[in-house]
Amino acid sequence: MRIAVLERDRCYPKRCSRECINFCPRVRGGDETIVMDEETGKPVISEELCVGCGICVHKCPFDAIHIENLADELEEDMVHRFGENAFRLFRLPVPQPGKVVGILGQNGIGKTTAIRILSGQMVPNLGNWSSPSPEAALEYWKGTEMHGYLQRLLAGDIRVAYKSQYVDQLARQPGSVEDMLGGTAARRFGLEGLINRSLGNLSGGELQQVAIAAAVSRDADIYFFDEPSSYLDIDRRIAVARVIRELAEQGKMVVVVEHDLAVLDFLADVVHLIYGKKGVYGVVTQPKSVRHGINLYLSGYLKEENIRFGQEITFEVHPPPETSRTETLLSFGRLKKTFENFTLETEAGEIHRGEVIGVVGPNAIGKTTFVKMLAGVLEPTEGTVDTEVTVSYKPQYVRPVPGTVRSVFLAMSSLHPFYEREIVAPLGIDALYDKPVKDLSGGELQTVAIGLCLARQAELYLIDEPSAYLDASQRMSVAKVIKKVMENQEAAALVVDHDVYFIDLVSQSLMVFSGEPEVEGRGRGPYDLRTGMNIFLKDLGVTFRRDEESNRPRVNKPGSRLDREQRAVGEYYYEPLG
């Protein structure tokens, strides 16, 4: 089965010489394998006539054309197609009463499309994009578990609750938290402190909690949660996971898209992987146990299908051995910052060249305030920071700017001389060069912001919540790029994040923040990874065990044998030495 896809937002016929048509051997032989659409002025590729030579793919100056050869048996599994030469999705996840069904895969390969179909926002067209038929969809799934579900859904007999991926859109709505939730629901979810706050004045983590509470409060038959852990600290992620699991324990159907693998492992009963090519196609696998599914994802290989879809991701059972300290880049004394209702104090510390320091702790505890003091954005109330160090800063919340991605990079001064090879290409930013920044998705905007931060020539890089909106594989790529840039440039980075897997992969040392959120915070460290993780997770009351197959961290059930044993020896994350 051969598919041809044109990324329309990357095709600019007025800026090229129609290389796709002029170099196509079938066109030159007299066939109409590629023709120009009279309405759009863009090429239309005949999949029946295309021989898959790939010349148009390589000749297109904008990399807008994709020709892919897929297994023939997938042709019968196509559930949705967005048009001629457009993205298509093969198979659907199957909701199950009393279970949390997880969906795991990279961004842009159909996870949200699958959720929109299952939630009734779209009718699966089975490839017939011009005239989708609900009757044809029901006939296609006749005799399967999906048939009964879709029949009830299309008849309006299934009540749906949906929590969107982009919770920041809530901030644009008028009204307060009480207007949206009501006082009873707000108190039930521990949000009574937010009742009188307007939605527009909430942080990302607060908006996420309000959105989840609104979805859970609905009396529905099936619940959809698209990335419920974004912007939440680890403690709240586990708490939210428990709330979502309670829905399944009540017999409800629950479907969750989640990129934090530790949370997904704790949350889901079964998982569907989605593999494919961003913007081109996505294939949903059969359901797998959550442990097996996540391990397959980390391996990057589906044995049953004989498909290699990614690079293997490995974890260390023990933290990396401490290396000899490099030159000190920055030292800071005890710092204090006092606001009207919040005070932050941090211990004295040092940052060394080539070092990546993970910064962990609850939301509203002062992590971003500390980073802003180092960046020179905020002045400490007490103490001083070496202001002679050049700083590059990526803020927690990223907003679009005018222009294309390429123009934003070219407009920067003091660019890293090898930024395209070491940063842009590994992060896939080159594929976004011609897109207007305002048209980027959340994950694309986050990737570009990280790339811009790292591309600046600086000595200290301050990166606040880089994992937000990124899929699991993108997070691993970002971790590798950050470490490589710091090592090659003899610079240092502070990385604030809530994803334990990401922090484990990116960091050589750890700063731990604790205290009472929105009242007072205290920063400690930097510590070595083992000491830092033990202090941090002891404060949270959470222990992790290691998976026997992949060595990835897995959350222990509170009070379980392993949980008790690890608490007794004081090892909350890494395996004991010796």
PDB file of C-alpha atoms in Angstrom, residues 2 10 32 157 184 214-215 267-268 292 400:
ATOM      1  CA  ARG A   2       1.470   3.326  -1.055  1.00  0.00           C
ATOM      2  CA  ARG A  10       4.444  23.824   3.915  1.00  0.00           C
ATOM      3  CA  GLU A  32      -0.824  12.696 -14.973  1.00  0.00           C
ATOM      4  CA  ASP A 157     -26.925   7.409  24.236  1.00  0.00           C
ATOM      5  CA  THR A 184     -19.143  21.912  46.275  1.00  0.00           C
ATOM      6  CA  ALA A 214     -14.817  20.098  35.739  1.00  0.00           C
ATOM      7  CA  ALA A 215     -14.548  16.902  33.671  1.00  0.00           C
ATOM      8  CA  LEU A 267      -2.805   5.382  35.892  1.00  0.00           C
ATOM      9  CA  ALA A 268      -3.657   3.002  33.036  1.00  0.00           C
ATOM     10  CA  HIS A 292       4.466  -4.233  28.326  1.00  0.00           C
ATOM     11  CA  PRO A 400       4.121  33.264  19.920  1.00  0.00           C
TER      12      PRO A 400
END
